[in-house]
Short mmCIF file of N, CA and C in Angstrom, two decimals:
data_model
loop_
_atom_site.label_atom_id
_atom_site.label_comp_id
_atom_site.label_asym_id
_atom_site.label_seq_id
_atom_site.Cartn_x
_atom_site.Cartn_y
_atom_site.Cartn_z
N MET E 58 0.82 -1.20 0.00
CA MET E 58 0.00 0.00 0.00
C MET E 58 0.87 1.26 0.00
N GLN E 59 1.97 1.20 0.72
CA GLN E 59 2.84 2.37 0.75
C GLN E 59 3.40 2.66 -0.64
N ALA E 60 3.65 1.62 -1.44
CA ALA E 60 4.16 1.83 -2.80
C ALA E 60 3.15 2.57 -3.67
N SER E 61 1.87 2.48 -3.31
CA SER E 61 0.84 3.20 -4.07
C SER E 61 0.71 4.65 -3.62
N GLY E 62 1.47 5.03 -2.60
CA GLY E 62 1.45 6.41 -2.13
C GLY E 62 0.71 6.61 -0.82
N LEU E 63 0.07 5.56 -0.32
CA LEU E 63 -0.66 5.68 0.94
C LEU E 63 0.31 5.64 2.12
N ASP E 64 0.20 6.62 2.99
CA ASP E 64 1.03 6.68 4.20
C ASP E 64 0.36 5.82 5.26
N VAL E 65 1.00 4.71 5.64
CA VAL E 65 0.41 3.75 6.59
C VAL E 65 1.35 3.58 7.78
N ASP E 66 0.80 3.69 8.98
CA ASP E 66 1.54 3.39 10.20
C ASP E 66 1.00 2.10 10.79
N LEU E 67 1.89 1.24 11.27
CA LEU E 67 1.51 -0.01 11.92
C LEU E 67 1.84 0.10 13.40
N ILE E 68 0.84 -0.18 14.23
CA ILE E 68 0.99 -0.17 15.68
C ILE E 68 0.68 -1.58 16.17
N VAL E 69 1.62 -2.19 16.88
CA VAL E 69 1.42 -3.54 17.41
C VAL E 69 1.50 -3.46 18.92
N GLU E 70 0.47 -3.98 19.59
CA GLU E 70 0.42 -3.99 21.05
C GLU E 70 0.23 -5.42 21.53
N GLY E 71 0.85 -5.75 22.64
CA GLY E 71 0.71 -7.08 23.22
C GLY E 71 1.70 -8.06 22.60
N THR E 72 1.60 -9.29 23.06
CA THR E 72 2.48 -10.36 22.60
C THR E 72 1.73 -11.22 21.59
N PRO E 73 2.27 -11.35 20.37
CA PRO E 73 1.59 -12.20 19.38
C PRO E 73 1.34 -13.60 19.90
N MET E 74 0.15 -14.10 19.58
CA MET E 74 -0.28 -15.42 20.02
C MET E 74 -0.46 -16.31 18.79
N PRO E 75 -0.29 -17.62 18.95
CA PRO E 75 -0.54 -18.51 17.82
C PRO E 75 -2.02 -18.50 17.44
N MET E 76 -2.27 -18.52 16.15
CA MET E 76 -3.64 -18.58 15.62
C MET E 76 -3.68 -19.63 14.52
N PRO E 77 -4.80 -20.33 14.39
CA PRO E 77 -4.94 -21.25 13.26
C PRO E 77 -4.87 -20.48 11.93
N ALA E 78 -4.60 -21.20 10.86
CA ALA E 78 -4.43 -20.57 9.54
C ALA E 78 -5.66 -19.78 9.10
N GLY E 79 -6.85 -20.28 9.37
CA GLY E 79 -8.07 -19.58 8.93
C GLY E 79 -8.20 -18.18 9.52
N PRO E 80 -8.13 -18.03 10.84
CA PRO E 80 -8.20 -16.70 11.41
C PRO E 80 -7.02 -15.80 11.00
N GLN E 81 -5.83 -16.41 10.81
CA GLN E 81 -4.68 -15.62 10.33
C GLN E 81 -4.98 -15.02 8.98
N LEU E 82 -5.49 -15.84 8.07
CA LEU E 82 -5.82 -15.36 6.73
C LEU E 82 -6.93 -14.31 6.79
N SER E 83 -7.90 -14.53 7.66
CA SER E 83 -8.98 -13.55 7.81
C SER E 83 -8.45 -12.21 8.29
N ALA E 84 -7.53 -12.23 9.25
CA ALA E 84 -6.93 -10.99 9.75
C ALA E 84 -6.22 -10.27 8.62
N TYR E 85 -5.43 -11.00 7.85
CA TYR E 85 -4.70 -10.42 6.72
C TYR E 85 -5.67 -9.79 5.72
N ARG E 86 -6.71 -10.52 5.35
CA ARG E 86 -7.66 -10.04 4.34
C ARG E 86 -8.48 -8.84 4.85
N ILE E 87 -8.80 -8.81 6.14
CA ILE E 87 -9.53 -7.66 6.70
C ILE E 87 -8.67 -6.41 6.61
N VAL E 88 -7.39 -6.53 6.96
CA VAL E 88 -6.49 -5.37 6.86
C VAL E 88 -6.33 -4.98 5.39
N GLN E 89 -6.12 -5.96 4.52
CA GLN E 89 -5.93 -5.68 3.10
C GLN E 89 -7.15 -4.97 2.51
N GLU E 90 -8.33 -5.47 2.76
CA GLU E 90 -9.56 -4.85 2.23
C GLU E 90 -9.77 -3.46 2.82
N SER E 91 -9.48 -3.30 4.09
CA SER E 91 -9.64 -1.99 4.73
C SER E 91 -8.72 -0.96 4.08
N LEU E 92 -7.46 -1.34 3.86
CA LEU E 92 -6.52 -0.41 3.24
C LEU E 92 -6.86 -0.15 1.77
N THR E 93 -7.39 -1.16 1.09
CA THR E 93 -7.86 -0.95 -0.28
C THR E 93 -8.99 0.06 -0.29
N ASN E 94 -9.89 -0.03 0.68
CA ASN E 94 -10.99 0.94 0.78
C ASN E 94 -10.47 2.34 1.08
N VAL E 95 -9.41 2.44 1.87
CA VAL E 95 -8.82 3.76 2.13
C VAL E 95 -8.34 4.35 0.81
N LEU E 96 -7.61 3.57 0.03
CA LEU E 96 -7.14 4.07 -1.27
C LEU E 96 -8.30 4.46 -2.18
N LYS E 97 -9.33 3.62 -2.19
CA LYS E 97 -10.47 3.85 -3.08
C LYS E 97 -11.25 5.09 -2.68
N HIS E 98 -11.47 5.29 -1.40
CA HIS E 98 -12.37 6.35 -0.95
C HIS E 98 -11.66 7.60 -0.43
N ALA E 99 -10.53 7.44 0.21
CA ALA E 99 -9.82 8.60 0.74
C ALA E 99 -8.72 9.06 -0.21
N GLY E 100 -8.24 8.15 -1.05
CA GLY E 100 -7.22 8.50 -2.02
C GLY E 100 -5.82 8.28 -1.50
N PRO E 101 -4.84 8.23 -2.41
CA PRO E 101 -3.46 7.94 -2.02
C PRO E 101 -2.83 9.05 -1.18
N ALA E 102 -3.42 10.23 -1.15
CA ALA E 102 -2.86 11.30 -0.31
C ALA E 102 -3.31 11.15 1.13
N GLY E 103 -4.17 10.18 1.39
CA GLY E 103 -4.66 9.97 2.75
C GLY E 103 -3.60 9.32 3.62
N ARG E 104 -3.94 9.20 4.87
CA ARG E 104 -3.07 8.56 5.85
C ARG E 104 -3.90 7.50 6.57
N ALA E 105 -3.28 6.35 6.86
CA ALA E 105 -3.99 5.27 7.52
C ALA E 105 -3.14 4.73 8.68
N TRP E 106 -3.84 4.17 9.64
CA TRP E 106 -3.21 3.53 10.79
C TRP E 106 -3.79 2.13 10.92
N VAL E 107 -2.92 1.15 11.08
CA VAL E 107 -3.33 -0.23 11.34
C VAL E 107 -2.85 -0.55 12.74
N ARG E 108 -3.77 -0.96 13.59
CA ARG E 108 -3.43 -1.31 14.97
C ARG E 108 -3.78 -2.77 15.20
N LEU E 109 -2.79 -3.56 15.58
CA LEU E 109 -2.99 -4.95 15.96
C LEU E 109 -2.77 -5.05 17.46
N HIS E 110 -3.81 -5.41 18.17
CA HIS E 110 -3.72 -5.53 19.63
C HIS E 110 -3.94 -7.00 19.98
N TRP E 111 -2.86 -7.64 20.43
CA TRP E 111 -2.91 -9.04 20.84
C TRP E 111 -3.44 -9.09 22.26
N ARG E 112 -4.75 -9.27 22.40
CA ARG E 112 -5.39 -9.33 23.72
C ARG E 112 -5.33 -10.77 24.24
N PRO E 113 -5.66 -10.96 25.52
CA PRO E 113 -5.65 -12.33 26.06
C PRO E 113 -6.64 -13.27 25.35
N ASP E 114 -7.77 -12.73 24.86
CA ASP E 114 -8.82 -13.56 24.28
C ASP E 114 -8.86 -13.57 22.76
N GLY E 115 -8.13 -12.67 22.10
CA GLY E 115 -8.17 -12.65 20.65
C GLY E 115 -7.41 -11.45 20.08
N LEU E 116 -7.28 -11.46 18.77
CA LEU E 116 -6.61 -10.38 18.07
C LEU E 116 -7.62 -9.29 17.73
N GLU E 117 -7.33 -8.07 18.16
CA GLU E 117 -8.17 -6.92 17.84
C GLU E 117 -7.46 -6.13 16.75
N ILE E 118 -8.20 -5.82 15.70
CA ILE E 118 -7.66 -5.11 14.54
C ILE E 118 -8.44 -3.81 14.38
N ALA E 119 -7.74 -2.71 14.19
CA ALA E 119 -8.39 -1.44 13.88
C ALA E 119 -7.64 -0.81 12.71
N VAL E 120 -8.38 -0.41 11.69
CA VAL E 120 -7.81 0.30 10.55
C VAL E 120 -8.56 1.61 10.43
N LEU E 121 -7.83 2.72 10.58
CA LEU E 121 -8.43 4.05 10.55
C LEU E 121 -7.77 4.87 9.45
N ASP E 122 -8.52 5.82 8.91
CA ASP E 122 -7.93 6.74 7.96
C ASP E 122 -8.40 8.16 8.27
N ASP E 123 -7.70 9.12 7.70
CA ASP E 123 -8.03 10.53 7.95
C ASP E 123 -8.77 11.16 6.78
N GLY E 124 -9.11 10.37 5.77
CA GLY E 124 -9.76 10.91 4.57
C GLY E 124 -11.20 11.32 4.81
N ARG E 125 -11.70 12.10 3.90
CA ARG E 125 -13.10 12.52 3.94
C ARG E 125 -13.77 12.11 2.65
N GLY E 126 -13.41 10.93 2.16
CA GLY E 126 -13.90 10.46 0.88
C GLY E 126 -15.30 9.92 0.93
N ALA E 127 -15.67 9.21 -0.11
CA ALA E 127 -17.03 8.72 -0.30
C ALA E 127 -17.44 7.66 0.72
N ALA E 128 -16.48 7.04 1.40
CA ALA E 128 -16.82 5.94 2.32
C ALA E 128 -17.79 6.39 3.39
N ALA E 129 -17.68 7.61 3.85
CA ALA E 129 -18.55 8.08 4.92
C ALA E 129 -19.98 8.27 4.44
N ALA E 130 -20.18 8.32 3.12
CA ALA E 130 -21.52 8.56 2.59
C ALA E 130 -22.16 7.31 2.01
N VAL E 131 -21.50 6.16 2.15
CA VAL E 131 -22.02 4.93 1.56
C VAL E 131 -23.34 4.53 2.20
N ALA E 132 -23.44 4.65 3.51
CA ALA E 132 -24.66 4.22 4.20
C ALA E 132 -24.91 5.14 5.38
N GLU E 133 -26.17 5.24 5.74
CA GLU E 133 -26.54 6.04 6.89
C GLU E 133 -26.21 5.26 8.16
N PRO E 134 -25.62 5.93 9.15
CA PRO E 134 -25.32 5.24 10.41
C PRO E 134 -26.60 4.79 11.12
N ASP E 135 -26.48 3.67 11.85
CA ASP E 135 -27.56 3.22 12.72
C ASP E 135 -27.67 4.17 13.89
N GLY E 136 -28.62 3.93 14.77
CA GLY E 136 -28.80 4.76 15.95
C GLY E 136 -27.58 4.81 16.85
N ASP E 137 -26.74 3.75 16.79
CA ASP E 137 -25.53 3.74 17.63
C ASP E 137 -24.34 4.40 16.95
N GLY E 138 -24.55 4.95 15.75
CA GLY E 138 -23.49 5.67 15.05
C GLY E 138 -22.64 4.81 14.14
N THR E 139 -22.89 3.50 14.09
CA THR E 139 -22.12 2.64 13.20
C THR E 139 -22.86 2.43 11.90
N VAL E 140 -22.10 2.24 10.84
CA VAL E 140 -22.69 1.89 9.56
C VAL E 140 -22.91 0.40 9.56
N PRO E 141 -24.10 -0.05 9.14
CA PRO E 141 -24.32 -1.50 9.11
C PRO E 141 -23.28 -2.17 8.22
N VAL E 142 -22.55 -3.12 8.76
CA VAL E 142 -21.59 -3.84 7.94
C VAL E 142 -22.39 -4.62 6.92
N GLY E 143 -22.02 -4.48 5.69
CA GLY E 143 -22.80 -5.06 4.61
C GLY E 143 -23.25 -3.97 3.67
N ALA E 144 -22.86 -2.72 3.95
CA ALA E 144 -23.22 -1.60 3.09
C ALA E 144 -22.45 -1.66 1.78
N GLY E 145 -21.39 -2.43 1.70
CA GLY E 145 -20.61 -2.61 0.48
C GLY E 145 -20.10 -4.03 0.44
N HIS E 146 -19.70 -4.50 -0.75
CA HIS E 146 -19.27 -5.90 -0.88
C HIS E 146 -18.03 -6.21 -0.05
N GLY E 147 -17.08 -5.28 0.03
CA GLY E 147 -15.89 -5.51 0.84
C GLY E 147 -16.23 -5.65 2.31
N LEU E 148 -17.16 -4.83 2.77
CA LEU E 148 -17.57 -4.91 4.18
C LEU E 148 -18.30 -6.22 4.46
N ILE E 149 -19.09 -6.68 3.51
CA ILE E 149 -19.78 -7.97 3.67
C ILE E 149 -18.74 -9.08 3.81
N GLY E 150 -17.73 -9.06 2.94
CA GLY E 150 -16.68 -10.08 2.99
C GLY E 150 -15.92 -10.07 4.30
N MET E 151 -15.62 -8.87 4.81
CA MET E 151 -14.93 -8.78 6.10
C MET E 151 -15.78 -9.38 7.21
N ARG E 152 -17.06 -9.04 7.21
CA ARG E 152 -17.96 -9.56 8.24
C ARG E 152 -18.04 -11.08 8.17
N GLU E 153 -18.20 -11.61 6.96
CA GLU E 153 -18.32 -13.05 6.79
C GLU E 153 -17.05 -13.78 7.21
N ARG E 154 -15.89 -13.21 6.88
CA ARG E 154 -14.62 -13.83 7.27
C ARG E 154 -14.49 -13.89 8.79
N ALA E 155 -14.81 -12.78 9.45
CA ALA E 155 -14.70 -12.74 10.91
C ALA E 155 -15.69 -13.71 11.55
N GLU E 156 -16.94 -13.69 11.11
CA GLU E 156 -17.96 -14.55 11.71
C GLU E 156 -17.65 -16.03 11.51
N ALA E 157 -17.00 -16.38 10.41
CA ALA E 157 -16.65 -17.78 10.15
C ALA E 157 -15.70 -18.32 11.22
N HIS E 158 -15.03 -17.42 11.92
CA HIS E 158 -14.07 -17.84 12.95
C HIS E 158 -14.47 -17.34 14.34
N GLY E 159 -15.76 -17.03 14.52
CA GLY E 159 -16.27 -16.62 15.83
C GLY E 159 -15.99 -15.17 16.18
N GLY E 160 -15.61 -14.36 15.17
CA GLY E 160 -15.28 -12.96 15.42
C GLY E 160 -16.36 -12.01 14.95
N ARG E 161 -16.02 -10.74 14.93
CA ARG E 161 -16.98 -9.71 14.52
C ARG E 161 -16.24 -8.53 13.89
N VAL E 162 -16.96 -7.77 13.07
CA VAL E 162 -16.43 -6.58 12.42
C VAL E 162 -17.46 -5.47 12.49
N THR E 163 -17.02 -4.26 12.78
CA THR E 163 -17.86 -3.08 12.67
C THR E 163 -17.12 -2.07 11.80
N ALA E 164 -17.87 -1.20 11.15
CA ALA E 164 -17.27 -0.17 10.31
C ALA E 164 -18.11 1.08 10.45
N ALA E 165 -17.44 2.23 10.55
CA ALA E 165 -18.17 3.48 10.76
C ALA E 165 -17.33 4.67 10.35
N PRO E 166 -17.99 5.74 9.90
CA PRO E 166 -17.26 6.98 9.69
C PRO E 166 -16.73 7.48 11.03
N ARG E 167 -15.58 8.15 10.99
CA ARG E 167 -14.99 8.72 12.20
C ARG E 167 -15.45 10.15 12.36
N HIS E 168 -15.67 10.55 13.59
CA HIS E 168 -16.02 11.94 13.88
C HIS E 168 -14.88 12.83 13.39
N GLY E 169 -15.19 13.82 12.57
CA GLY E 169 -14.16 14.70 12.04
C GLY E 169 -13.61 14.26 10.70
N GLY E 170 -14.06 13.12 10.19
CA GLY E 170 -13.64 12.65 8.88
C GLY E 170 -12.92 11.32 8.93
N GLY E 171 -12.92 10.66 7.82
CA GLY E 171 -12.28 9.36 7.73
C GLY E 171 -13.21 8.23 8.10
N PHE E 172 -12.64 7.06 8.24
CA PHE E 172 -13.42 5.84 8.44
C PHE E 172 -12.65 4.91 9.36
N CYS E 173 -13.35 4.03 10.05
CA CYS E 173 -12.71 3.06 10.94
C CYS E 173 -13.33 1.68 10.73
N VAL E 174 -12.48 0.70 10.56
CA VAL E 174 -12.91 -0.70 10.55
C VAL E 174 -12.32 -1.33 11.81
N HIS E 175 -13.15 -2.01 12.57
CA HIS E 175 -12.73 -2.62 13.82
C HIS E 175 -13.14 -4.09 13.78
N ALA E 176 -12.19 -4.97 14.06
CA ALA E 176 -12.48 -6.41 14.06
C ALA E 176 -11.85 -7.06 15.28
N VAL E 177 -12.50 -8.12 15.74
CA VAL E 177 -11.95 -8.96 16.81
C VAL E 177 -12.06 -10.40 16.34
N LEU E 178 -10.93 -11.10 16.37
CA LEU E 178 -10.88 -12.52 15.99
C LEU E 178 -10.35 -13.31 17.17
N PRO E 179 -11.16 -14.24 17.70
CA PRO E 179 -10.65 -15.07 18.80
C PRO E 179 -9.52 -15.98 18.30
N TYR E 180 -8.64 -16.35 19.19
CA TYR E 180 -7.54 -17.22 18.82
C TYR E 180 -8.06 -18.62 18.44
N GLN E 181 -9.10 -19.04 19.08
CA GLN E 181 -9.75 -20.31 18.77
C GLN E 181 -11.25 -20.05 18.62
N ALA E 182 -11.86 -20.61 17.60
CA ALA E 182 -13.31 -20.44 17.42
C ALA E 182 -14.05 -21.10 18.58
N PRO E 183 -15.15 -20.46 19.02
CA PRO E 183 -15.93 -21.07 20.11
C PRO E 183 -16.49 -22.43 19.67
N ARG E 184 -16.58 -23.34 20.61
CA ARG E 184 -17.09 -24.69 20.30
C ARG E 184 -18.55 -24.81 20.61
#
């Protein structure tokens, strides 16, 4: 993404934990799709932050951008201020990937501009 001109910072918190291949791939694809959306909607002059937080119960992923592009206008926020995940095909895919491994994804415009994708993937799917 940086080669395309997007300024991306990576923040890693906690101690990485082992994850099965499925959730690992889902984490990768959620970050990849989120950054692709930043390029598509905020443009290459935007700035993005990827935060990986290795919590005791699962990997928390947050991808934020500072753009004021079309992403904020894709769907009207729900009463809680979040955009229903599923407002676009990429968001549907992120949600489905996370849910397949017992996780969840939310996506919403950020106050003051930009967009945030937030995901949590448990290290092991619930039985």
